[in-house]
């Protein structure tokens, strides 16, 4: 049944909403395309997926995901090349991460190839929703949540998997200000930090709000035990250029969400011959480098934000200004490379694009 993807039932919208979109003023996550894919899990198996008009869901008030948080998601982007082909950046890695999130949260796994096939179907149907505007993309949001009507703590027996898409503009419209967080934590060892699960983001809201009140966009999380090591920032992994090397926290601990964008930045930098170190990075090391002017670049990496250059880093009562954006060779090079690759302007030498 799972293999039978060609026969996905499609119920099309009667009238497309595409003409209502203000394409020149796209923000992030507010506009939704015409269709969504829905696939239920029940009786120990995946039911047939269906593509239907994007519409509200009707939920039982005891739907277990709402109460107990068995809910995971993914995020990826589609663009178009000059010939109108759809390009999706490394969906195989998202499929794998989704499966890993499923495992950690006791949810039924969707076979990776099948996951990618479903993404393809729903994006193909709404391919006219992929924006052409610079910096814009069709954001793809697959998610899975527990749907048992049950009050009590146990893995649900029933689940709903949905993929919808939204044309989006830039996530950050300017270089970001971040603050190194030494009290609140995003993830502890043995916890769920490596899973893209809903509760992680709910837990980050309050500390992020406190930082935003002080004028920062995002936090830089440190390890939960000692707050001595740098982990990641908001929904981005973080990279620094220090003494001519690109450094980024290693993913050995299970507290960092393994970013596809970060992985790609590391791989392409190595391919260019840049020295890259994935290792533990202490706050002290970064702060000393900031004081001594040796930190020449810092940036976040994530699908939503792409490459987000960091302009200021707050630490305790200090605020460090980083070198001007014009001088950021490595982050600018990676950013331009990924942007050009995703829109088909340069050859896909790494074999990262799914094209259809
Ligand atoms: C999604 C996410 C990222 C970025 O991962 P990408 O695969 O690059 O999109 C980084 N950190 C967290 C916490 C995330 O949720």
mmCIF file of C-alpha atoms and ligand atoms in Angstrom:
data_model
loop_
_atom_site.group_PDB
_atom_site.id
_atom_site.type_symbol
_atom_site.label_atom_id
_atom_site.label_comp_id
_atom_site.label_asym_id
_atom_site.label_seq_id
_atom_site.Cartn_x
_atom_site.Cartn_y
_atom_site.Cartn_z
ATOM 1 C CA UNK A 1 0.000 0.000 0.000
ATOM 2 C CA UNK A 2 2.793 2.430 0.884
ATOM 3 C CA UNK A 3 4.492 1.845 -2.434
ATOM 4 C CA UNK A 4 1.341 2.672 -4.324
ATOM 5 C CA UNK A 5 2.150 6.367 -4.568
ATOM 6 C CA UNK A 6 1.121 6.930 -8.139
ATOM 7 C CA UNK A 7 -2.518 6.560 -7.264
ATOM 8 C CA UNK A 8 -2.722 9.350 -4.687
ATOM 9 C CA UNK A 9 -6.259 10.637 -4.699
ATOM 10 C CA UNK A 10 -6.425 14.340 -5.447
ATOM 11 C CA UNK A 11 -9.357 16.557 -4.645
ATOM 12 C CA UNK A 12 -8.636 19.907 -6.210
ATOM 13 C CA UNK A 13 -9.841 23.306 -5.033
ATOM 14 C CA UNK A 14 -12.770 24.700 -6.939
ATOM 15 C CA UNK A 15 -11.135 28.069 -7.197
ATOM 16 C CA UNK A 16 -7.464 28.818 -6.598
ATOM 17 C CA UNK A 17 -6.517 31.550 -4.101
ATOM 18 C CA UNK A 18 -3.338 32.315 -6.006
ATOM 19 C CA UNK A 19 -4.564 35.620 -7.413
ATOM 20 C CA UNK A 20 -5.081 36.989 -3.903
ATOM 21 C CA UNK A 21 -1.379 36.752 -3.075
ATOM 22 C CA UNK A 22 0.655 39.939 -2.797
ATOM 23 C CA UNK A 23 3.823 38.465 -4.333
ATOM 24 C CA UNK A 24 5.953 41.549 -3.843
ATOM 25 C CA UNK A 25 5.315 41.710 -0.107
ATOM 26 C CA UNK A 26 5.627 38.119 1.056
ATOM 27 C CA UNK A 27 6.378 37.701 4.728
ATOM 28 C CA UNK A 28 7.058 34.362 6.396
ATOM 29 C CA UNK A 29 4.382 31.787 7.130
ATOM 30 C CA UNK A 30 1.192 33.755 6.609
ATOM 31 C CA UNK A 31 0.063 32.671 3.159
ATOM 32 C CA UNK A 32 -0.866 29.067 2.384
ATOM 33 C CA UNK A 33 -1.075 27.348 -0.981
ATOM 34 C CA UNK A 34 -4.216 25.729 -2.344
ATOM 35 C CA UNK A 35 -3.668 22.107 -1.342
ATOM 36 C CA UNK A 36 -2.358 19.894 1.422
ATOM 37 C CA UNK A 37 -1.558 16.231 1.702
ATOM 38 C CA UNK A 38 -3.130 14.237 4.510
ATOM 39 C CA UNK A 39 -2.265 10.693 5.567
ATOM 40 C CA UNK A 40 -3.617 8.952 8.635
ATOM 41 C CA UNK A 41 -2.105 6.214 10.722
ATOM 42 C CA UNK A 42 -4.556 3.800 12.338
ATOM 43 C CA UNK A 43 -4.898 0.073 13.075
ATOM 44 C CA UNK A 44 -1.109 -0.222 13.057
ATOM 45 C CA UNK A 45 -0.650 1.008 9.483
ATOM 46 C CA UNK A 46 -0.454 4.043 7.249
ATOM 47 C CA UNK A 47 -3.672 4.662 5.334
ATOM 48 C CA UNK A 48 -3.659 5.968 1.771
ATOM 49 C CA UNK A 49 -2.485 9.567 1.424
ATOM 50 C CA UNK A 50 -4.824 12.088 -0.135
ATOM 51 C CA UNK A 51 -4.324 15.576 -1.476
ATOM 52 C CA UNK A 52 -7.200 17.868 -0.557
ATOM 53 C CA UNK A 53 -7.943 21.603 -0.569
ATOM 54 C CA UNK A 54 -6.105 23.429 2.241
ATOM 55 C CA UNK A 55 -8.717 23.694 4.949
ATOM 56 C CA UNK A 56 -9.339 23.697 8.711
ATOM 57 C CA UNK A 57 -9.103 20.466 10.658
ATOM 58 C CA UNK A 58 -11.796 19.297 12.994
ATOM 59 C CA UNK A 59 -10.288 17.932 16.208
ATOM 60 C CA UNK A 60 -11.631 16.094 19.242
ATOM 61 C CA UNK A 61 -10.894 18.170 22.379
ATOM 62 C CA UNK A 62 -8.942 15.252 23.875
ATOM 63 C CA UNK A 63 -6.647 14.957 20.828
ATOM 64 C CA UNK A 64 -3.558 13.764 22.607
ATOM 65 C CA UNK A 65 -0.965 15.880 20.752
ATOM 66 C CA UNK A 66 -2.559 19.036 22.154
ATOM 67 C CA UNK A 67 -2.249 17.810 25.743
ATOM 68 C CA UNK A 68 0.952 15.794 25.743
ATOM 69 C CA UNK A 69 2.938 17.101 22.829
ATOM 70 C CA UNK A 70 3.545 14.080 20.617
ATOM 71 C CA UNK A 71 4.058 16.274 17.589
ATOM 72 C CA UNK A 72 6.966 16.693 15.178
ATOM 73 C CA UNK A 73 7.649 18.673 12.026
ATOM 74 C CA UNK A 74 10.099 19.400 9.241
ATOM 75 C CA UNK A 75 10.842 22.425 7.110
ATOM 76 C CA UNK A 76 12.340 22.666 3.659
ATOM 77 C CA UNK A 77 12.168 24.949 0.658
ATOM 78 C CA UNK A 78 11.402 24.648 -3.046
ATOM 79 C CA UNK A 79 12.491 27.069 -5.739
ATOM 80 C CA UNK A 80 12.298 27.122 -9.524
ATOM 81 C CA UNK A 81 15.077 27.332 -12.066
ATOM 82 C CA UNK A 82 14.938 29.498 -15.180
ATOM 83 C CA UNK A 83 13.273 26.660 -17.143
ATOM 84 C CA UNK A 84 10.513 26.254 -14.578
ATOM 85 C CA UNK A 85 11.825 23.035 -13.022
ATOM 86 C CA UNK A 86 11.143 22.638 -9.323
ATOM 87 C CA UNK A 87 14.273 22.356 -7.169
ATOM 88 C CA UNK A 88 14.147 21.051 -3.602
ATOM 89 C CA UNK A 89 17.271 21.209 -1.485
ATOM 90 C CA UNK A 90 18.361 17.867 0.043
ATOM 91 C CA UNK A 91 14.916 16.503 1.004
ATOM 92 C CA UNK A 92 16.519 13.124 1.727
ATOM 93 C CA UNK A 93 18.157 14.632 4.807
ATOM 94 C CA UNK A 94 14.838 15.996 6.019
ATOM 95 C CA UNK A 95 13.246 12.605 5.433
ATOM 96 C CA UNK A 96 15.914 10.967 7.564
ATOM 97 C CA UNK A 97 15.652 13.539 10.325
ATOM 98 C CA UNK A 98 11.864 13.169 10.307
ATOM 99 C CA UNK A 99 12.260 9.430 10.776
ATOM 100 C CA UNK A 100 14.679 10.037 13.656
ATOM 101 C CA UNK A 101 12.243 12.454 15.276
ATOM 102 C CA UNK A 102 9.528 9.778 14.908
ATOM 103 C CA UNK A 103 11.693 7.227 16.710
ATOM 104 C CA UNK A 104 12.520 9.554 19.579
ATOM 105 C CA UNK A 105 8.898 10.556 20.074
ATOM 106 C CA UNK A 106 7.498 7.004 19.805
ATOM 107 C CA UNK A 107 5.682 7.757 16.574
ATOM 108 C CA UNK A 108 5.318 5.513 13.530
ATOM 109 C CA UNK A 109 8.084 6.094 11.009
ATOM 110 C CA UNK A 110 7.371 7.085 7.417
ATOM 111 C CA UNK A 111 9.836 5.336 5.084
ATOM 112 C CA UNK A 112 12.289 7.967 3.861
ATOM 113 C CA UNK A 113 11.814 7.501 0.129
ATOM 114 C CA UNK A 114 8.079 7.540 0.541
ATOM 115 C CA UNK A 115 8.276 10.767 2.574
ATOM 116 C CA UNK A 116 10.219 12.405 -0.260
ATOM 117 C CA UNK A 117 7.745 11.067 -2.813
ATOM 118 C CA UNK A 118 4.839 12.649 -0.917
ATOM 119 C CA UNK A 119 6.669 15.992 -0.736
ATOM 120 C CA UNK A 120 7.159 15.838 -4.479
ATOM 121 C CA UNK A 121 3.467 15.163 -5.135
ATOM 122 C CA UNK A 122 2.143 18.039 -3.113
ATOM 123 C CA UNK A 123 4.750 20.532 -4.374
ATOM 124 C CA UNK A 124 4.184 19.448 -7.958
ATOM 125 C CA UNK A 125 0.456 20.109 -7.742
ATOM 126 C CA UNK A 126 1.000 23.629 -6.341
ATOM 127 C CA UNK A 127 4.131 24.402 -8.325
ATOM 128 C CA UNK A 128 2.639 27.657 -9.577
ATOM 129 C CA UNK A 129 2.826 28.844 -5.938
ATOM 130 C CA UNK A 130 6.640 28.823 -5.989
ATOM 131 C CA UNK A 131 7.652 32.489 -5.984
ATOM 132 C CA UNK A 132 10.146 33.894 -8.488
ATOM 133 C CA UNK A 133 11.022 36.923 -6.384
ATOM 134 C CA UNK A 134 14.542 37.172 -5.032
ATOM 135 C CA UNK A 135 14.940 35.736 -1.536
ATOM 136 C CA UNK A 136 11.537 34.035 -1.724
ATOM 137 C CA UNK A 137 10.696 30.324 -1.814
ATOM 138 C CA UNK A 138 7.905 27.847 -1.293
ATOM 139 C CA UNK A 139 8.302 26.670 2.299
ATOM 140 C CA UNK A 140 7.257 23.063 2.818
ATOM 141 C CA UNK A 141 5.941 22.046 6.202
ATOM 142 C CA UNK A 142 5.422 18.313 6.837
ATOM 143 C CA UNK A 143 4.205 17.437 10.337
ATOM 144 C CA UNK A 144 2.881 14.509 12.309
ATOM 145 C CA UNK A 145 0.832 14.548 15.468
ATOM 146 C CA UNK A 146 -0.933 12.157 17.807
ATOM 147 C CA UNK A 147 -4.698 11.963 17.391
ATOM 148 C CA UNK A 148 -5.934 9.498 20.014
ATOM 149 C CA UNK A 149 -8.958 10.788 21.885
ATOM 150 C CA UNK A 150 -7.517 9.905 25.224
ATOM 151 C CA UNK A 151 -6.511 11.487 28.509
ATOM 152 C CA UNK A 152 -3.454 9.702 29.816
ATOM 153 C CA UNK A 153 0.246 9.375 29.035
ATOM 154 C CA UNK A 154 1.070 6.748 26.452
ATOM 155 C CA UNK A 155 2.130 6.752 22.816
ATOM 156 C CA UNK A 156 -0.931 7.378 20.695
ATOM 157 C CA UNK A 157 -2.322 4.627 18.455
ATOM 158 C CA UNK A 158 -3.535 7.104 15.844
ATOM 159 C CA UNK A 159 -1.679 9.857 14.018
ATOM 160 C CA UNK A 160 -2.201 12.428 11.316
ATOM 161 C CA UNK A 161 0.521 13.372 8.854
ATOM 162 C CA UNK A 162 0.067 16.555 6.840
ATOM 163 C CA UNK A 163 2.170 18.459 4.331
ATOM 164 C CA UNK A 164 1.221 21.987 3.420
ATOM 165 C CA UNK A 165 3.222 24.659 1.666
ATOM 166 C CA UNK A 166 3.504 28.439 1.891
ATOM 167 C CA UNK A 167 5.152 30.980 -0.375
ATOM 168 C CA UNK A 168 7.536 32.905 1.899
ATOM 169 C CA UNK A 169 9.830 35.881 1.894
ATOM 170 C CA UNK A 170 12.912 36.424 4.041
ATOM 171 C CA UNK A 171 12.797 35.266 7.666
ATOM 172 C CA UNK A 172 15.253 37.893 8.873
ATOM 173 C CA UNK A 173 15.369 41.061 6.831
ATOM 174 C CA UNK A 174 18.553 42.384 8.487
ATOM 175 C CA UNK A 175 21.683 41.008 10.211
ATOM 176 C CA UNK A 176 20.772 39.521 13.577
ATOM 177 C CA UNK A 177 21.560 40.460 17.154
ATOM 178 C CA UNK A 178 21.987 37.481 19.452
ATOM 179 C CA UNK A 179 22.519 37.061 23.183
ATOM 180 C CA UNK A 180 24.429 34.242 24.818
ATOM 181 C CA UNK A 181 22.040 32.624 27.288
ATOM 182 C CA UNK A 182 23.513 31.360 30.552
ATOM 183 C CA UNK A 183 20.442 30.493 32.586
ATOM 184 C CA UNK A 184 17.625 29.063 30.467
ATOM 185 C CA UNK A 185 18.199 25.956 28.393
ATOM 186 C CA UNK A 186 16.854 24.617 25.131
ATOM 187 C CA UNK A 187 17.924 21.005 25.489
ATOM 188 C CA UNK A 188 19.616 18.774 28.013
ATOM 189 C CA UNK A 189 21.532 15.581 27.323
ATOM 190 C CA UNK A 190 19.142 12.685 27.196
ATOM 191 C CA UNK A 191 16.265 15.033 26.324
ATOM 192 C CA UNK A 192 14.581 15.732 22.993
ATOM 193 C CA UNK A 193 16.798 18.500 21.610
ATOM 194 C CA UNK A 194 17.762 16.485 18.570
ATOM 195 C CA UNK A 195 14.144 15.905 17.601
ATOM 196 C CA UNK A 196 12.206 18.567 15.727
ATOM 197 C CA UNK A 197 9.374 18.269 18.193
ATOM 198 C CA UNK A 198 6.815 20.955 19.014
ATOM 199 C CA UNK A 199 7.530 21.365 22.735
ATOM 200 C CA UNK A 200 11.128 22.448 22.146
ATOM 201 C CA UNK A 201 9.861 25.625 20.524
ATOM 202 C CA UNK A 202 7.221 26.320 23.169
ATOM 203 C CA UNK A 203 9.937 26.025 25.818
ATOM 204 C CA UNK A 204 12.141 28.563 24.035
ATOM 205 C CA UNK A 205 9.496 31.293 23.828
ATOM 206 C CA UNK A 206 9.880 32.758 27.305
ATOM 207 C CA UNK A 207 13.681 33.116 27.336
ATOM 208 C CA UNK A 208 13.535 34.421 23.750
ATOM 209 C CA UNK A 209 10.936 36.981 24.816
ATOM 210 C CA UNK A 210 13.197 38.239 27.609
ATOM 211 C CA UNK A 211 16.035 38.636 25.130
ATOM 212 C CA UNK A 212 13.781 40.380 22.635
ATOM 213 C CA UNK A 213 12.784 42.888 25.296
ATOM 214 C CA UNK A 214 16.473 43.771 25.493
ATOM 215 C CA UNK A 215 16.680 44.314 21.745
ATOM 216 C CA UNK A 216 18.004 40.935 20.596
ATOM 217 C CA UNK A 217 16.418 38.820 17.877
ATOM 218 C CA UNK A 218 17.570 35.466 19.177
ATOM 219 C CA UNK A 219 19.440 33.618 21.874
ATOM 220 C CA UNK A 220 22.573 31.579 21.562
ATOM 221 C CA UNK A 221 21.922 28.521 23.695
ATOM 222 C CA UNK A 222 24.597 27.022 25.898
ATOM 223 C CA UNK A 223 24.775 23.521 27.359
ATOM 224 C CA UNK A 224 22.300 22.785 30.139
ATOM 225 C CA UNK A 225 24.833 21.428 32.611
ATOM 226 C CA UNK A 226 27.424 24.184 32.859
ATOM 227 C CA UNK A 227 26.391 26.880 30.375
ATOM 228 C CA UNK A 228 29.975 26.874 29.176
ATOM 229 C CA UNK A 229 29.584 25.511 25.671
ATOM 230 C CA UNK A 230 27.910 27.082 22.675
ATOM 231 C CA UNK A 231 25.090 25.003 21.163
ATOM 232 C CA UNK A 232 22.882 26.735 18.599
ATOM 233 C CA UNK A 233 20.694 29.780 18.050
ATOM 234 C CA UNK A 234 16.901 29.810 17.795
ATOM 235 C CA UNK A 235 16.044 27.658 14.810
ATOM 236 C CA UNK A 236 19.539 27.870 13.381
ATOM 237 C CA UNK A 237 22.837 26.151 13.968
ATOM 238 C CA UNK A 238 25.727 28.530 14.480
ATOM 239 C CA UNK A 239 29.117 28.912 12.826
ATOM 240 C CA UNK A 240 32.064 31.234 13.504
ATOM 241 C CA UNK A 241 35.154 32.264 11.649
ATOM 242 C CA UNK A 242 38.055 32.479 14.063
ATOM 243 C CA UNK A 243 41.736 32.754 13.173
ATOM 244 C CA UNK A 244 40.847 31.977 9.573
ATOM 245 C CA UNK A 245 39.083 28.710 10.422
ATOM 246 C CA UNK A 246 35.394 27.922 10.244
ATOM 247 C CA UNK A 247 34.283 26.438 13.555
ATOM 248 C CA UNK A 248 30.911 25.069 14.641
ATOM 249 C CA UNK A 249 29.700 23.033 17.631
ATOM 250 C CA UNK A 250 29.920 19.307 17.002
ATOM 251 C CA UNK A 251 26.698 17.317 17.024
ATOM 252 C CA UNK A 252 27.957 14.482 19.193
ATOM 253 C CA UNK A 253 25.747 15.434 22.084
ATOM 254 C CA UNK A 254 22.049 14.950 21.447
ATOM 255 C CA UNK A 255 21.235 18.532 22.347
ATOM 256 C CA UNK A 256 21.673 20.125 18.935
ATOM 257 C CA UNK A 257 19.174 19.839 16.117
ATOM 258 C CA UNK A 258 21.225 18.677 13.173
ATOM 259 C CA UNK A 259 20.752 21.339 10.534
ATOM 260 C CA UNK A 260 20.726 20.456 6.847
ATOM 261 C CA UNK A 261 21.858 24.004 6.058
ATOM 262 C CA UNK A 262 24.769 23.800 8.519
ATOM 263 C CA UNK A 263 25.790 20.384 7.200
ATOM 264 C CA UNK A 264 25.784 21.835 3.678
ATOM 265 C CA UNK A 265 27.768 24.927 4.725
ATOM 266 C CA UNK A 266 30.398 22.688 6.317
ATOM 267 C CA UNK A 267 30.566 20.375 3.312
ATOM 268 C CA UNK A 268 30.870 23.132 0.746
ATOM 269 C CA UNK A 269 33.456 25.050 2.800
ATOM 270 C CA UNK A 270 35.588 21.884 3.040
ATOM 271 C CA UNK A 271 35.097 21.358 -0.689
ATOM 272 C CA UNK A 272 36.527 24.852 -1.228
ATOM 273 C CA UNK A 273 39.530 23.995 0.896
ATOM 274 C CA UNK A 274 38.480 26.024 3.944
ATOM 275 C CA UNK A 275 39.667 24.563 7.233
ATOM 276 C CA UNK A 276 36.597 23.490 9.224
ATOM 277 C CA UNK A 277 36.466 22.277 12.803
ATOM 278 C CA UNK A 278 33.397 20.626 14.300
ATOM 279 C CA UNK A 279 34.107 20.490 17.998
ATOM 280 C CA UNK A 280 33.055 21.747 21.383
ATOM 281 C CA UNK A 281 33.252 25.540 21.480
ATOM 282 C CA UNK A 282 33.351 27.334 24.799
ATOM 283 C CA UNK A 283 31.658 30.642 25.467
ATOM 284 C CA UNK A 284 34.996 31.819 26.857
ATOM 285 C CA UNK A 285 36.747 31.108 23.582
ATOM 286 C CA UNK A 286 34.192 33.136 21.630
ATOM 287 C CA UNK A 287 34.116 36.011 24.102
ATOM 288 C CA UNK A 288 37.925 36.221 24.197
ATOM 289 C CA UNK A 289 38.055 36.192 20.414
ATOM 290 C CA UNK A 290 35.448 38.972 20.337
ATOM 291 C CA UNK A 291 37.501 41.043 22.805
ATOM 292 C CA UNK A 292 40.661 40.526 20.804
ATOM 293 C CA UNK A 293 39.029 41.174 17.444
ATOM 294 C CA UNK A 294 39.836 37.679 16.181
ATOM 295 C CA UNK A 295 36.230 36.719 15.475
ATOM 296 C CA UNK A 296 35.874 37.751 11.856
ATOM 297 C CA UNK A 297 32.495 36.178 11.067
ATOM 298 C CA UNK A 298 29.512 34.598 12.821
ATOM 299 C CA UNK A 299 26.309 33.338 11.263
ATOM 300 C CA UNK A 300 23.290 31.149 11.767
ATOM 301 C CA UNK A 301 22.304 28.384 9.343
ATOM 302 C CA UNK A 302 18.769 27.082 8.910
ATOM 303 C CA UNK A 303 16.225 26.512 6.159
ATOM 304 C CA UNK A 304 13.926 29.335 7.200
ATOM 305 C CA UNK A 305 16.651 31.925 7.789
ATOM 306 C CA UNK A 306 19.125 30.416 5.250
ATOM 307 C CA UNK A 307 22.440 32.057 6.203
ATOM 308 C CA UNK A 308 21.794 34.763 8.783
ATOM 309 C CA UNK A 309 24.818 36.930 9.466
ATOM 310 C CA UNK A 310 25.206 38.002 13.081
ATOM 311 C CA UNK A 311 25.903 41.689 13.658
ATOM 312 C CA UNK A 312 26.008 41.833 17.464
ATOM 313 C CA UNK A 313 26.564 39.365 20.255
ATOM 314 C CA UNK A 314 25.481 40.148 23.815
ATOM 315 C CA UNK A 315 27.210 38.448 26.731
ATOM 316 C CA UNK A 316 26.239 39.365 30.295
ATOM 317 C CA UNK A 317 26.456 43.169 30.344
ATOM 318 C CA UNK A 318 28.640 43.459 27.294
ATOM 319 C CA UNK A 319 27.615 43.971 23.719
ATOM 320 C CA UNK A 320 30.120 43.077 21.034
ATOM 321 C CA UNK A 321 29.876 44.471 17.565
ATOM 322 C CA UNK A 322 31.136 42.170 14.839
ATOM 323 C CA UNK A 323 33.029 43.301 11.734
ATOM 324 C CA UNK A 324 30.858 44.973 9.069
ATOM 325 C CA UNK A 325 28.817 42.664 6.834
ATOM 326 C CA UNK A 326 30.824 43.809 3.768
ATOM 327 C CA UNK A 327 33.916 42.150 5.256
ATOM 328 C CA UNK A 328 32.253 38.766 5.839
ATOM 329 C CA UNK A 329 33.840 36.720 3.101
ATOM 330 C CA UNK A 330 33.009 33.201 4.213
ATOM 331 C CA UNK A 331 29.359 33.651 5.229
ATOM 332 C CA UNK A 332 28.698 35.778 2.150
ATOM 333 C CA UNK A 333 30.295 33.182 -0.103
ATOM 334 C CA UNK A 334 28.260 30.341 1.432
ATOM 335 C CA UNK A 335 25.085 32.388 1.361
ATOM 336 C CA UNK A 336 25.490 33.319 -2.307
ATOM 337 C CA UNK A 337 26.441 29.779 -3.218
ATOM 338 C CA UNK A 338 23.359 28.288 -1.570
ATOM 339 C CA UNK A 339 21.066 30.956 -3.005
ATOM 340 C CA UNK A 340 22.397 30.463 -6.533
ATOM 341 C CA UNK A 341 22.349 26.679 -6.238
ATOM 342 C CA UNK A 342 18.776 26.558 -4.951
ATOM 343 C CA UNK A 343 17.540 28.660 -7.838
ATOM 344 C CA UNK A 344 19.439 26.630 -10.430
ATOM 345 C CA UNK A 345 21.834 29.427 -11.386
ATOM 346 C CA UNK A 346 24.918 27.267 -10.890
ATOM 347 C CA UNK A 347 25.705 23.641 -11.528
ATOM 348 C CA UNK A 348 24.654 21.187 -8.814
ATOM 349 C CA UNK A 349 28.165 19.805 -8.342
ATOM 350 C CA UNK A 350 27.368 18.273 -4.963
ATOM 351 C CA UNK A 351 24.209 16.494 -6.176
ATOM 352 C CA UNK A 352 22.053 18.249 -3.579
ATOM 353 C CA UNK A 353 18.972 19.096 -5.601
ATOM 354 C CA UNK A 354 15.842 17.096 -6.268
ATOM 355 C CA UNK A 355 14.622 18.370 -9.621
ATOM 356 C CA UNK A 356 11.273 17.745 -11.318
HETATM 357 C C1 LIG B 1 15.018 23.332 11.980
HETATM 358 C C2 LIG B 1 16.049 23.756 12.965
HETATM 359 C C3 LIG B 1 17.345 24.103 12.587
HETATM 360 C C4 LIG B 1 17.770 24.233 11.154
HETATM 361 O O1 LIG B 1 17.797 23.050 10.459
HETATM 362 P P1 LIG B 1 17.745 23.061 8.853
HETATM 363 O O2 LIG B 1 17.736 21.621 8.508
HETATM 364 O O3 LIG B 1 18.952 23.740 8.377
HETATM 365 O O4 LIG B 1 16.522 23.765 8.477
HETATM 366 C C5 LIG B 1 18.268 24.377 13.582
HETATM 367 N N1 LIG B 1 17.925 24.345 14.888
HETATM 368 C C6 LIG B 1 16.679 24.039 15.288
HETATM 369 C C7 LIG B 1 16.376 24.009 16.727
HETATM 370 C C8 LIG B 1 15.705 23.747 14.335
HETATM 371 O O5 LIG B 1 14.465 23.473 14.721
#
